Coordinates of C-alpha atoms and ligand atoms in Angstrom, one line a residue:
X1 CA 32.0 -60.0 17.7
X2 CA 32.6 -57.0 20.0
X3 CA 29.8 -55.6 21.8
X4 CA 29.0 -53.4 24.9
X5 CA 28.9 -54.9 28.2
X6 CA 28.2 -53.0 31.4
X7 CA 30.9 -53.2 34.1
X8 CA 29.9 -50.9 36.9
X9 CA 28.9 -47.3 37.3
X10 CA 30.1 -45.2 34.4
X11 CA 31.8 -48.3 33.3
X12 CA 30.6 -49.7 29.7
X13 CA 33.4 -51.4 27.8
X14 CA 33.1 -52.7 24.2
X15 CA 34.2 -56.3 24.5
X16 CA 34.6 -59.6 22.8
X17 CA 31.9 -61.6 23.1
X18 CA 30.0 -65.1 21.2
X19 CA 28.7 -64.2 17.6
X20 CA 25.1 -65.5 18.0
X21 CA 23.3 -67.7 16.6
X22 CA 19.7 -68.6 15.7
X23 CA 17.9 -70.2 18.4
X24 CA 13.9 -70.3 18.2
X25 CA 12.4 -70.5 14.7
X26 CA 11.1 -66.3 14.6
X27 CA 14.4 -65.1 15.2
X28 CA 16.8 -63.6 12.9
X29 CA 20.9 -62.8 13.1
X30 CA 20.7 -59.4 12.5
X31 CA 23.7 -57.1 11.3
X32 CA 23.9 -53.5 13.0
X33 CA 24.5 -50.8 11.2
X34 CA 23.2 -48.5 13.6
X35 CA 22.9 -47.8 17.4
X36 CA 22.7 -45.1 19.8
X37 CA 23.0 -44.3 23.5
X38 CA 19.3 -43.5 24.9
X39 CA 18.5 -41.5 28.1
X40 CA 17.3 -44.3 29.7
X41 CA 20.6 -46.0 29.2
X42 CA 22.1 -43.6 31.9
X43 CA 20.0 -44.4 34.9
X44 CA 22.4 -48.0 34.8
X45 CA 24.9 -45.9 33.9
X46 CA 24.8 -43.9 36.6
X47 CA 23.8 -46.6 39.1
X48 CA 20.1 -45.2 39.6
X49 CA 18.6 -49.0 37.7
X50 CA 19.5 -52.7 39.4
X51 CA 21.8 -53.7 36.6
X52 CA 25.0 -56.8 37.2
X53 CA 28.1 -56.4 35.9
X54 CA 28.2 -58.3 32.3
X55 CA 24.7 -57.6 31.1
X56 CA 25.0 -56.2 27.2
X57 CA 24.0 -52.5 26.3
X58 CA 21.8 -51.0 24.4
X59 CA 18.2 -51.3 22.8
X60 CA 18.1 -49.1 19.6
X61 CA 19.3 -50.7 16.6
X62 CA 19.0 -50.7 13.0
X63 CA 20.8 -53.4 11.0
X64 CA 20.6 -55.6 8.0
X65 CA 19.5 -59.0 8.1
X66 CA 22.0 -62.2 7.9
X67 CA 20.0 -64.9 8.5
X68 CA 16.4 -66.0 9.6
X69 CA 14.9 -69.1 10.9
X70 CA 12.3 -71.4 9.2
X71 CA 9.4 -69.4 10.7
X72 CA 9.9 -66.0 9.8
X73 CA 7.6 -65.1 6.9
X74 CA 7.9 -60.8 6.3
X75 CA 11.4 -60.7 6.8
X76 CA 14.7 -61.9 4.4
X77 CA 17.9 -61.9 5.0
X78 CA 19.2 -58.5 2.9
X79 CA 16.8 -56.4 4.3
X80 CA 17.6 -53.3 6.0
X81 CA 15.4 -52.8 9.0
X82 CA 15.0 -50.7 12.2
X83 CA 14.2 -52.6 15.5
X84 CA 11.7 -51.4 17.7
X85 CA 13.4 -51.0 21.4
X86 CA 10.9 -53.8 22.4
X87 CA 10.4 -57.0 20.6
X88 CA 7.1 -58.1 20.4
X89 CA 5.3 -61.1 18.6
X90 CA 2.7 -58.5 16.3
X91 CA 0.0 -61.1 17.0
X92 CA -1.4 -61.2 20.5
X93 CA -4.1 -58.9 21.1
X94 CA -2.2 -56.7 22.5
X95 CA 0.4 -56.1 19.4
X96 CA -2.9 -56.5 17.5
X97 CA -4.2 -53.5 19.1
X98 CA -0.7 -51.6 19.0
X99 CA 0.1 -51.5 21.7
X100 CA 3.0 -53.7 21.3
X101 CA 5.3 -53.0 24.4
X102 CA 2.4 -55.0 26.2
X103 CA 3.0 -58.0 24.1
X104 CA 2.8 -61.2 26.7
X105 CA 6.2 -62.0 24.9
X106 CA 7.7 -58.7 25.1
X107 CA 11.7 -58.7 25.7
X108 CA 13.7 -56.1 25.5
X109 CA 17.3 -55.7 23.5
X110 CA 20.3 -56.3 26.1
X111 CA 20.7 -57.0 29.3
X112 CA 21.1 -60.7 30.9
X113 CA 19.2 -62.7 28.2
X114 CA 19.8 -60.9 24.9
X115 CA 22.1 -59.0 22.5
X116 CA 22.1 -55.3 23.1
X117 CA 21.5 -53.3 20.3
X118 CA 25.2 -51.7 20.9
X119 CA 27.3 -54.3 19.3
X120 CA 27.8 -56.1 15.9
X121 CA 25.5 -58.7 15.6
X122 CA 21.9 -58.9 17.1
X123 CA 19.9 -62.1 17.4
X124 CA 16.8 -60.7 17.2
X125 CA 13.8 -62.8 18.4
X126 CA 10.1 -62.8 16.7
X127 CA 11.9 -60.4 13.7
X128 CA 8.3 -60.2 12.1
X129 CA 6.8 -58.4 14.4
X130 CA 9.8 -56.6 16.3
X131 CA 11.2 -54.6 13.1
X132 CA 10.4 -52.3 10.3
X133 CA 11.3 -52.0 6.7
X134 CA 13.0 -49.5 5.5
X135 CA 12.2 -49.1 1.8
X136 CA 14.2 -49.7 -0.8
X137 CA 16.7 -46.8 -2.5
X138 CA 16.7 -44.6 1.1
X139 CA 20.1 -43.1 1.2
X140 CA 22.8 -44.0 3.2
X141 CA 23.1 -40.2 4.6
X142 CA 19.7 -40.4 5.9
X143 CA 20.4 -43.5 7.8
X144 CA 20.8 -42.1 11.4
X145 CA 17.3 -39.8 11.1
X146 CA 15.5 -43.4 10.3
X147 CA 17.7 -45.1 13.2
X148 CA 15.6 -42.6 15.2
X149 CA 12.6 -44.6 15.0
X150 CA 14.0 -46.8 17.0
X151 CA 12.9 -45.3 20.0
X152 CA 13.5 -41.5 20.7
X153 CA 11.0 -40.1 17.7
X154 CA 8.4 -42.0 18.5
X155 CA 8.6 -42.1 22.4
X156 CA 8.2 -38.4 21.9
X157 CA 5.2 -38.8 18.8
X158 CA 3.8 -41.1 21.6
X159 CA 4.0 -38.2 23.4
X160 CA 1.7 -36.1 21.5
X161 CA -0.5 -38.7 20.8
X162 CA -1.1 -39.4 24.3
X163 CA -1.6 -35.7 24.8
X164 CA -4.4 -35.9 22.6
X165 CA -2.3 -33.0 19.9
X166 CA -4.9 -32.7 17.2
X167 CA -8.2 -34.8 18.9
X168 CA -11.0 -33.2 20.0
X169 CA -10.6 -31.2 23.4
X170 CA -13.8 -30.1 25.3
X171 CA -15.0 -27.8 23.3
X172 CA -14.4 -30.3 20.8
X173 CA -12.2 -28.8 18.5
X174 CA -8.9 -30.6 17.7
X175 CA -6.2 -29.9 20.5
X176 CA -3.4 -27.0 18.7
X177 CA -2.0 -25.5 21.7
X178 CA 0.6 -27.6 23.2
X179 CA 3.5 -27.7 25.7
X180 CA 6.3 -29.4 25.5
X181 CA 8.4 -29.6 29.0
X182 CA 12.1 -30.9 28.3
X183 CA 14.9 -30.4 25.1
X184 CA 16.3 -33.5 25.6
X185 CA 16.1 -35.8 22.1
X186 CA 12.5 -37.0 23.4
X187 CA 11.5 -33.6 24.0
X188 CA 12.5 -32.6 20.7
X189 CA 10.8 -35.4 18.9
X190 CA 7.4 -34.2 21.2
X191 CA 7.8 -30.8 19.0
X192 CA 8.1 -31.9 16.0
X193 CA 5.3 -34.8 16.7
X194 CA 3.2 -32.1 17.8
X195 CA 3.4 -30.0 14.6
X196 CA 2.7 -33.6 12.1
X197 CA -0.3 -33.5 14.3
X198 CA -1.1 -30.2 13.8
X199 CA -0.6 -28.1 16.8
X200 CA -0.2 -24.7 15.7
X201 CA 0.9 -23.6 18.9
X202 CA 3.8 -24.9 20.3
X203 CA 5.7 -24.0 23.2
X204 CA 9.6 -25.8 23.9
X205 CA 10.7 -25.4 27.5
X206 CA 14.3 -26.3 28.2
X207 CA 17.6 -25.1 29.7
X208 CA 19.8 -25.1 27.0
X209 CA 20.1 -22.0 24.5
X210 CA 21.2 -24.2 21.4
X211 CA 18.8 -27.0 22.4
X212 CA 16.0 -24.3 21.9
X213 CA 17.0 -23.1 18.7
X214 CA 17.1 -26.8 17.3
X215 CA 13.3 -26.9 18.5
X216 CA 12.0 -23.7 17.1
X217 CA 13.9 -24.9 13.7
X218 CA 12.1 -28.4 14.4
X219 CA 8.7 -26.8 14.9
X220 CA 8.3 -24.7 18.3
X221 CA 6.6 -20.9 17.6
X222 CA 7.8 -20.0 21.5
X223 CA 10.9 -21.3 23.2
X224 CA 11.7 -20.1 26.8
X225 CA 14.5 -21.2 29.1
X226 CA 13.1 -19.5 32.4
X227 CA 12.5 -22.1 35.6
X228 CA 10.2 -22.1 38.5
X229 CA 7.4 -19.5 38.8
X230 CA 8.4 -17.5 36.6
X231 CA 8.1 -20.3 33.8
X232 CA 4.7 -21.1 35.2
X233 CA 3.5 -17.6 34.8
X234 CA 4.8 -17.3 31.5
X235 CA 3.2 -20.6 29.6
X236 CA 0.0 -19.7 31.3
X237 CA 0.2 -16.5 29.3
X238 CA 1.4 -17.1 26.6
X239 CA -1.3 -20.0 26.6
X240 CA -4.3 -17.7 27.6
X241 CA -4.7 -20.0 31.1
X242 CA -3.2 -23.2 30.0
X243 CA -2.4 -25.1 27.3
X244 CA -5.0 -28.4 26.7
X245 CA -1.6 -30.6 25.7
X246 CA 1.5 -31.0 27.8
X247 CA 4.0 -33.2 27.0
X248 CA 6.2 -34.0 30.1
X249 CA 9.9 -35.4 28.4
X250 CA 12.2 -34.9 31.5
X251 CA 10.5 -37.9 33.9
X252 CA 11.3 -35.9 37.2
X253 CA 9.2 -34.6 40.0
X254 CA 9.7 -31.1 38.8
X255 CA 8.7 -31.3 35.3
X256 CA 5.6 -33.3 36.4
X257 CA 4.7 -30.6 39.1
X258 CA 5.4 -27.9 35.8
X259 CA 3.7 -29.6 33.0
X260 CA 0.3 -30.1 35.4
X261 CA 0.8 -26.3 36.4
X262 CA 0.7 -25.1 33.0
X263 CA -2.2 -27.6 31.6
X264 CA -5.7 -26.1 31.0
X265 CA -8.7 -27.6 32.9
X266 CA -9.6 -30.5 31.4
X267 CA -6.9 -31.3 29.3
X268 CA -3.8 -33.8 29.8
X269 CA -0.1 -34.2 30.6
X270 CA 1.5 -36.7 29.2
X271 CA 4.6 -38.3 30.3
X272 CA 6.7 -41.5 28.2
X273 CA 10.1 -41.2 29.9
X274 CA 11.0 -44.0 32.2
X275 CA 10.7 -41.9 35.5
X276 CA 12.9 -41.9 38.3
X277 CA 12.3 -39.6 41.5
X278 CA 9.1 -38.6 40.8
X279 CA 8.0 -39.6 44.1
X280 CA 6.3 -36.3 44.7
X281 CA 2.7 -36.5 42.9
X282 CA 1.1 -32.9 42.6
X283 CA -1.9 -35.0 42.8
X284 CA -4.0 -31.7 44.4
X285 CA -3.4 -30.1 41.1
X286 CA -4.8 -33.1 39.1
X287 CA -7.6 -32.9 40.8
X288 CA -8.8 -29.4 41.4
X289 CA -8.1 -28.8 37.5
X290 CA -9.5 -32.0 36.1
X291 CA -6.6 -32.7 34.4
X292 CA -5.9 -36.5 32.8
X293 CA -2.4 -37.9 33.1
X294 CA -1.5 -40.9 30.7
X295 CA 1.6 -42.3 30.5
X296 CA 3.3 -44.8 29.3
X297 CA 6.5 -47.0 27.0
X298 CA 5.8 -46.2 23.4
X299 CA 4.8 -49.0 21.5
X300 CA 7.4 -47.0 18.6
X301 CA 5.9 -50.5 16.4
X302 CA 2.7 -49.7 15.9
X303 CA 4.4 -45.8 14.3
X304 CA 6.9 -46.7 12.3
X305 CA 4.3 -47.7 9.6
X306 CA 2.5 -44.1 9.8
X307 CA 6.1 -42.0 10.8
X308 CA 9.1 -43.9 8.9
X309 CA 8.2 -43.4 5.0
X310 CA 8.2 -39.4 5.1
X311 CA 11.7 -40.2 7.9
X312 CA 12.8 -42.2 5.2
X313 CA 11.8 -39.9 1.7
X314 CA 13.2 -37.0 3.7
X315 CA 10.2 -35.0 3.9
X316 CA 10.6 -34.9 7.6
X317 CA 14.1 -34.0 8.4
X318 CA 14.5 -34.9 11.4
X319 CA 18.5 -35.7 11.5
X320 CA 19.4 -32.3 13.5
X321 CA 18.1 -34.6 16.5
X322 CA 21.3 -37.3 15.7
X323 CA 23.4 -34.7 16.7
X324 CA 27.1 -36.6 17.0
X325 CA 28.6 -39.8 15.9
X326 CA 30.6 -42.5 17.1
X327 CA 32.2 -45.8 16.0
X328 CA 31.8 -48.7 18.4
X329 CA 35.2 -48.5 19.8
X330 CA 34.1 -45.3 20.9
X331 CA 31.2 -46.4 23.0
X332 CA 32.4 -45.0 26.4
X333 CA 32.7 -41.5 25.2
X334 CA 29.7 -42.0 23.9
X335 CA 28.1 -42.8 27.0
X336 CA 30.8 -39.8 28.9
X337 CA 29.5 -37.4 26.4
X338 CA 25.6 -38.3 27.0
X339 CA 26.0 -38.2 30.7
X340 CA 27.3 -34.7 30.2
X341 CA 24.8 -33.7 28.0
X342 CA 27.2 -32.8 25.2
X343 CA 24.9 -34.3 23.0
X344 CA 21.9 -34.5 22.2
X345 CA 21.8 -38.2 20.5
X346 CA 25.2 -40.3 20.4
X347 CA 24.6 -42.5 17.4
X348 CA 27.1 -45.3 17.4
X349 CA 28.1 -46.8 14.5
X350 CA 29.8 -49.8 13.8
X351 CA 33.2 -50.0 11.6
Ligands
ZN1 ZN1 16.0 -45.6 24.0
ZN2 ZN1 2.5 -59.7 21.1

């Protein structure tokens, strides 16, 4: 089968490699018919993650299932599913408590030891509790908005959720005022995870004009592109002093330093992007503000049960977010055209 493999900085190639096959009883050979490039797949890229030459790429992947081994009980070959971007067992307590990207058998799709989620074929381990069903009858032109479960709309409905958008905030009314820093895909998926949990405020800050527009279609009621100080001033007006739910989607020093500026005391940034260079912590801030910070990899899992039927009936329409296409033999433009951020999503689809 052919499949990306990671040669060097800015160097993916789509290759020839072994077809798998089963190996431990839970897995299953799973076709894809669906992948995409992530942000997170450019700090290898770019030579900002420890990665060796001949790892496989990828880790969001939907597919239909070949083949499964004697223990796999939810799962049969035919079905269409979408792969969380971690595979986890869904029965240790920490899958039990969904918080799956904690399972003590967690793995992740590609690199040394498994099949990327950018390729043909997939063997995908402990299927039953690593994958969701997409029901029966969804159509084939809403396939890349489902894909998006994968990883990118619920990294950024972990967001909110982490944000507390829609729980009580101290005055103990539900949280509806909330910030969302970065109009990257994650940052988009905040938005419109922020409006499903009923914010009724919700700001977008970004730097790219059509990026902004896409948010305010996706749910944002204010959309600014300004930077710095200015910015600061800004959300803390148009916020009345600060708004009780910020969702940090960039994963830099900067946005950090931003997102706690802007939060009202006693409420909470949240941050789910794998950061890099955030070795600056406004920590003062924190502090003299009594603002909570919680981060963390969304366990996308323990959503797709609550988020995927209205992604899949259409009644959210969130496809604007898979904003180009490619086929697998296109893989390194895909990656070139991420990098450059000339698109938002690069869903990757295989002939
Ligand atoms: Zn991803
Ligand atoms: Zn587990």
């Amino acid at each position: 089968m052919k499949a990306g493999v990671f040669r060097g900085e800015r160097d993916v190639r789509v290759e020839e490699v072994a077809d798998p096959v089963l190996r431990d009883p839970d897995d299953a050979i799973v076709r894809i018919v669906r992948s995409s490039v992530c942000g997170s797949d450019l700090w290898p890229y770019r030579g900002h993650a420890p990665w060796q030459p001949g790892w496989r790429t990828g880790h969001e992947l939907t597919g239909i299932v070949e083949e499964v081994g004697d223990a796999v009980e939810h799962v049969r070959p035919g079905d269409l599913v979408v792969s969380a971007f971690a595979w986890s067992c869904g029965t240790c307590e920490f899958c039990r408590a969904g918080l799956q990207t904690s399972c003590v058998r967690s793995t992740y799709p590609g690199g040394a030891d498994n099949d990327g989620g950018q390729g043909e074929l997939v063997r995908l381990p402990m299927v039953d509790g690593s994958v969701w069903k997409v029901p029966d009858g969804t159509p084939e032109d809403r396939l890349d908005a489902v894909h998006l479960l994968s990883d990118v709309l619920l990294t950024g409905y972990h967001a909110a959720k982490l944000a507390g958008v829609g729980e009580p905030g101290i005055d103990g009314e539900p949280v509806r005022t909330a910030v969302v820093v970065g109009d990257g895909a994650v940052g988009l998926s905040a938005v419109v995870s922020a409006k499903l949990l009923g914010a009724t405020t919700i700001v977008a800050a970004g730097h790219h004009a059509e990026r902004l527009e896409l948010a305010a279609q996706l749910g944002a009621t204010v959309t600014t592109d300004l930077r710095g100080d200015e910015l600061h001033r800004h959300l803390l007006d148009l916020t009345d002093g600060g708004a009780a739910a910020v969702m940090e989607c960039v994963g830099t020093a900067g946005a950090v330093a931003t997102a706690v500026e802007v939060a009202r005391p006693g409420g909470t940034v949240s941050m789910v992007g794998v950061p890099r260079f955030v070795d600056e912590w406004p920590m003062g801030t924190f502090f003299s503000k009594n603002v909570a910070f919680r981060a963390g990899v969304a366990p996308v899992r323990a959503y797709m049960d609550e988020v995927g039927p209205a992604v899949a009936s259409g009644e959210l329409d969130v496809s604007a977010i898979a904003s180009h296409r490619f086929t697998l033999d296109e893989l390194p433009d895909a990656y070139a055209a991420m990098d450059e951020r000339r698109c938002i999503k690069a869903i990757v689809v295989p002939e």
